[in-house]
Amino acid sequence: MNKKNKRLLIRSTVLLVIAIAVGYMLYYNSFFDSNTAVRVGDEAPNFVLTDLDGNEVELGDYRGQGVFLNFWGTYCPPCEKEMPYMENQYAIYQDKGVEILAVNVGEPELTVNRFVQRHNLTFPIPMDKERQVLDRYGVIPLPTTFLVNSEGIVTEIITGGMTESHIAGYMESIKP
């Protein structure tokens, strides 16, 4: 093979590898971004999970109310810190048409029950044992909270821990 043909082969190979990489990135980003991650302005995807008392919790049942949809874990220090604040605000806002759904992701019920008892939590705690709802919403860091208005539209997404005044403001913003 002469030099000219070798250069052509190398250039063609490099271009083919680049084209495959770009095609894969476009496919991956369009598939995962548009089909899994929930964004502000999207309708919150419905789900049905079981809570710690064995009751089914369906997001769609809360249409007409604001929903403070929080994804959390007992192993997450910011999650633990914000739970008492959420409980305080739940006592204020549950009669004003705002519900808290604190979705626990992938933990045993015994662990979550102990956590709930230790913090005297009274809001619903649906269990996402298989992390399917977490994946559907595109949640990466914990805690992550989706504010869902009374029409079922996500109005804001908050990642990281929150203070009590932040939580109060967020709940006020989704009050019907």
Short mmCIF file of N, CA and C in Angstrom, two decimals, residues 79-163:
data_model
loop_
_atom_site.label_atom_id
_atom_site.label_comp_id
_atom_site.label_asym_id
_atom_site.label_seq_id
_atom_site.Cartn_x
_atom_site.Cartn_y
_atom_site.Cartn_z
N CYS A 79 -31.42 15.56 53.34
CA CYS A 79 -32.80 15.05 53.39
C CYS A 79 -33.27 15.01 54.84
N GLU A 80 -32.43 14.48 55.72
CA GLU A 80 -32.80 14.36 57.12
C GLU A 80 -33.00 15.75 57.74
N LYS A 81 -32.16 16.68 57.37
CA LYS A 81 -32.25 18.03 57.94
C LYS A 81 -33.56 18.72 57.55
N GLU A 82 -34.02 18.53 56.31
CA GLU A 82 -35.22 19.23 55.85
C GLU A 82 -36.54 18.55 56.26
N MET A 83 -36.50 17.30 56.68
CA MET A 83 -37.73 16.59 57.03
C MET A 83 -38.54 17.27 58.14
N PRO A 84 -37.92 17.70 59.25
CA PRO A 84 -38.72 18.40 60.28
C PRO A 84 -39.33 19.70 59.74
N TYR A 85 -38.63 20.39 58.86
CA TYR A 85 -39.17 21.62 58.25
C TYR A 85 -40.38 21.28 57.38
N MET A 86 -40.27 20.19 56.64
CA MET A 86 -41.38 19.76 55.80
C MET A 86 -42.58 19.39 56.67
N GLU A 87 -42.33 18.71 57.77
CA GLU A 87 -43.42 18.33 58.68
C GLU A 87 -44.11 19.57 59.25
N ASN A 88 -43.33 20.57 59.66
CA ASN A 88 -43.91 21.81 60.19
C ASN A 88 -44.80 22.49 59.15
N GLN A 89 -44.33 22.57 57.92
CA GLN A 89 -45.09 23.23 56.86
C GLN A 89 -46.29 22.39 56.42
N TYR A 90 -46.16 21.08 56.52
CA TYR A 90 -47.28 20.20 56.19
C TYR A 90 -48.46 20.49 57.12
N ALA A 91 -48.16 20.68 58.40
CA ALA A 91 -49.21 20.98 59.38
C ALA A 91 -49.95 22.27 59.00
N ILE A 92 -49.25 23.20 58.41
CA ILE A 92 -49.85 24.49 58.03
C ILE A 92 -50.60 24.39 56.70
N TYR A 93 -50.02 23.70 55.72
CA TYR A 93 -50.54 23.75 54.35
C TYR A 93 -51.47 22.61 53.95
N GLN A 94 -51.53 21.53 54.69
CA GLN A 94 -52.38 20.42 54.26
C GLN A 94 -53.84 20.82 54.21
N ASP A 95 -54.27 21.75 55.05
CA ASP A 95 -55.65 22.23 55.02
C ASP A 95 -55.85 23.35 54.01
N LYS A 96 -54.78 23.74 53.34
CA LYS A 96 -54.85 24.81 52.33
C LYS A 96 -54.71 24.26 50.92
N GLY A 97 -54.84 22.94 50.77
CA GLY A 97 -54.81 22.34 49.45
C GLY A 97 -53.43 21.99 48.93
N VAL A 98 -52.45 21.84 49.83
CA VAL A 98 -51.09 21.46 49.42
C VAL A 98 -50.73 20.15 50.11
N GLU A 99 -50.28 19.18 49.34
CA GLU A 99 -49.91 17.86 49.86
C GLU A 99 -48.41 17.65 49.69
N ILE A 100 -47.82 16.98 50.66
CA ILE A 100 -46.43 16.54 50.53
C ILE A 100 -46.44 15.06 50.24
N LEU A 101 -45.70 14.66 49.20
CA LEU A 101 -45.43 13.25 48.93
C LEU A 101 -43.92 13.11 48.97
N ALA A 102 -43.42 12.45 50.00
CA ALA A 102 -41.99 12.27 50.19
C ALA A 102 -41.62 10.86 49.73
N VAL A 103 -41.19 10.74 48.49
CA VAL A 103 -40.92 9.44 47.89
C VAL A 103 -39.54 8.94 48.31
N ASN A 104 -39.54 7.85 49.07
CA ASN A 104 -38.27 7.24 49.46
C ASN A 104 -37.80 6.34 48.33
N VAL A 105 -36.50 6.38 48.07
CA VAL A 105 -35.98 5.63 46.93
C VAL A 105 -35.08 4.47 47.36
N GLY A 106 -35.57 3.27 47.11
CA GLY A 106 -34.76 2.07 47.18
C GLY A 106 -34.33 1.58 48.54
N GLU A 107 -35.03 1.95 49.60
CA GLU A 107 -34.61 1.50 50.92
C GLU A 107 -35.62 0.52 51.52
N PRO A 108 -35.16 -0.31 52.46
CA PRO A 108 -36.08 -1.24 53.12
C PRO A 108 -37.11 -0.49 53.98
N GLU A 109 -38.31 -1.05 54.05
CA GLU A 109 -39.37 -0.41 54.83
C GLU A 109 -38.99 -0.24 56.30
N LEU A 110 -38.29 -1.20 56.86
CA LEU A 110 -37.90 -1.11 58.28
C LEU A 110 -37.04 0.12 58.53
N THR A 111 -36.08 0.36 57.66
CA THR A 111 -35.20 1.52 57.78
C THR A 111 -36.00 2.82 57.70
N VAL A 112 -36.90 2.88 56.73
CA VAL A 112 -37.71 4.08 56.53
C VAL A 112 -38.68 4.27 57.69
N ASN A 113 -39.29 3.19 58.17
CA ASN A 113 -40.20 3.28 59.32
C ASN A 113 -39.51 3.84 60.55
N ARG A 114 -38.31 3.38 60.82
CA ARG A 114 -37.56 3.89 61.98
C ARG A 114 -37.28 5.38 61.82
N PHE A 115 -36.90 5.79 60.63
CA PHE A 115 -36.63 7.20 60.34
C PHE A 115 -37.90 8.03 60.55
N VAL A 116 -39.02 7.56 60.02
CA VAL A 116 -40.30 8.27 60.13
C VAL A 116 -40.71 8.41 61.60
N GLN A 117 -40.56 7.34 62.38
CA GLN A 117 -40.91 7.39 63.80
C GLN A 117 -39.99 8.34 64.57
N ARG A 118 -38.71 8.30 64.25
CA ARG A 118 -37.74 9.17 64.93
C ARG A 118 -38.05 10.65 64.70
N HIS A 119 -38.56 10.97 63.51
CA HIS A 119 -38.83 12.37 63.17
C HIS A 119 -40.32 12.73 63.26
N ASN A 120 -41.16 11.78 63.71
CA ASN A 120 -42.61 12.02 63.86
C ASN A 120 -43.24 12.59 62.59
N LEU A 121 -42.97 11.96 61.46
CA LEU A 121 -43.48 12.44 60.18
C LEU A 121 -44.90 11.92 59.96
N THR A 122 -45.78 12.80 59.47
CA THR A 122 -47.18 12.40 59.26
C THR A 122 -47.61 12.48 57.80
N PHE A 123 -46.79 13.05 56.92
CA PHE A 123 -47.17 13.13 55.51
C PHE A 123 -46.92 11.79 54.83
N PRO A 124 -47.57 11.55 53.69
CA PRO A 124 -47.43 10.26 52.99
C PRO A 124 -45.99 10.02 52.51
N ILE A 125 -45.54 8.78 52.68
CA ILE A 125 -44.20 8.38 52.25
C ILE A 125 -44.34 7.18 51.30
N PRO A 126 -44.54 7.47 50.00
CA PRO A 126 -44.57 6.36 49.03
C PRO A 126 -43.17 5.75 48.88
N MET A 127 -43.13 4.45 48.65
CA MET A 127 -41.87 3.72 48.55
C MET A 127 -41.58 3.36 47.09
N ASP A 128 -40.51 3.92 46.56
CA ASP A 128 -40.06 3.64 45.18
C ASP A 128 -38.94 2.61 45.27
N LYS A 129 -39.32 1.38 45.59
CA LYS A 129 -38.34 0.32 45.85
C LYS A 129 -37.45 0.02 44.65
N GLU A 130 -38.02 0.05 43.46
CA GLU A 130 -37.26 -0.29 42.26
C GLU A 130 -36.67 0.95 41.58
N ARG A 131 -36.87 2.12 42.16
CA ARG A 131 -36.35 3.40 41.64
C ARG A 131 -36.90 3.75 40.26
N GLN A 132 -38.06 3.23 39.93
CA GLN A 132 -38.64 3.49 38.62
C GLN A 132 -39.16 4.92 38.51
N VAL A 133 -39.78 5.44 39.55
CA VAL A 133 -40.29 6.81 39.52
C VAL A 133 -39.11 7.78 39.54
N LEU A 134 -38.12 7.48 40.35
CA LEU A 134 -36.89 8.29 40.40
C LEU A 134 -36.29 8.41 39.00
N ASP A 135 -36.19 7.29 38.30
CA ASP A 135 -35.62 7.29 36.95
C ASP A 135 -36.52 8.04 35.97
N ARG A 136 -37.84 7.85 36.08
CA ARG A 136 -38.76 8.51 35.16
C ARG A 136 -38.70 10.02 35.29
N TYR A 137 -38.51 10.49 36.51
CA TYR A 137 -38.41 11.94 36.74
C TYR A 137 -37.01 12.48 36.45
N GLY A 138 -36.04 11.60 36.26
CA GLY A 138 -34.69 12.04 35.95
C GLY A 138 -33.96 12.62 37.15
N VAL A 139 -34.28 12.12 38.34
CA VAL A 139 -33.66 12.62 39.57
C VAL A 139 -32.25 12.05 39.68
N ILE A 140 -31.30 12.94 39.92
CA ILE A 140 -29.93 12.48 40.15
C ILE A 140 -29.52 12.76 41.58
N PRO A 141 -29.43 14.02 42.03
CA PRO A 141 -29.03 14.19 43.43
C PRO A 141 -30.24 14.07 44.35
N LEU A 142 -29.98 13.63 45.56
CA LEU A 142 -31.00 13.66 46.61
C LEU A 142 -30.58 14.71 47.62
N PRO A 143 -31.52 15.44 48.15
CA PRO A 143 -32.92 15.47 47.81
C PRO A 143 -33.18 16.29 46.54
N THR A 144 -34.25 15.93 45.86
CA THR A 144 -34.77 16.72 44.74
C THR A 144 -36.27 16.84 44.95
N THR A 145 -36.78 18.05 44.76
CA THR A 145 -38.20 18.32 44.97
C THR A 145 -38.80 18.93 43.71
N PHE A 146 -39.96 18.41 43.32
CA PHE A 146 -40.72 18.94 42.19
C PHE A 146 -41.95 19.63 42.77
N LEU A 147 -42.16 20.87 42.40
CA LEU A 147 -43.37 21.58 42.79
C LEU A 147 -44.38 21.39 41.67
N VAL A 148 -45.52 20.81 42.01
CA VAL A 148 -46.55 20.49 41.02
C VAL A 148 -47.80 21.30 41.38
N ASN A 149 -48.27 22.12 40.43
CA ASN A 149 -49.44 22.96 40.71
C ASN A 149 -50.73 22.15 40.63
N SER A 150 -51.85 22.81 40.88
CA SER A 150 -53.14 22.11 40.93
C SER A 150 -53.57 21.53 39.59
N GLU A 151 -52.97 22.00 38.48
CA GLU A 151 -53.26 21.45 37.15
C GLU A 151 -52.34 20.28 36.80
N GLY A 152 -51.41 19.94 37.71
CA GLY A 152 -50.50 18.83 37.46
C GLY A 152 -49.24 19.21 36.70
N ILE A 153 -48.95 20.51 36.62
CA ILE A 153 -47.77 20.99 35.89
C ILE A 153 -46.62 21.26 36.86
N VAL A 154 -45.42 20.83 36.49
CA VAL A 154 -44.23 21.09 37.30
C VAL A 154 -43.87 22.56 37.14
N THR A 155 -43.88 23.29 38.26
CA THR A 155 -43.59 24.72 38.21
C THR A 155 -42.16 25.05 38.62
N GLU A 156 -41.54 24.14 39.36
CA GLU A 156 -40.15 24.37 39.78
C GLU A 156 -39.54 23.04 40.21
N ILE A 157 -38.21 22.94 40.05
CA ILE A 157 -37.45 21.76 40.48
C ILE A 157 -36.33 22.27 41.38
N ILE A 158 -36.28 21.76 42.59
CA ILE A 158 -35.27 22.19 43.56
C ILE A 158 -34.37 21.01 43.88
N THR A 159 -33.07 21.19 43.72
CA THR A 159 -32.13 20.14 44.10
C THR A 159 -31.35 20.62 45.32
N GLY A 160 -31.08 19.69 46.23
CA GLY A 160 -30.36 20.03 47.44
C GLY A 160 -31.31 20.35 48.58
N GLY A 161 -30.72 20.52 49.75
CA GLY A 161 -31.50 20.77 50.96
C GLY A 161 -32.13 22.16 50.96
N MET A 162 -33.18 22.29 51.76
CA MET A 162 -33.92 23.56 51.85
C MET A 162 -34.07 23.96 53.31
N THR A 163 -34.19 25.27 53.53
CA THR A 163 -34.50 25.78 54.85
C THR A 163 -36.02 25.77 55.03
#
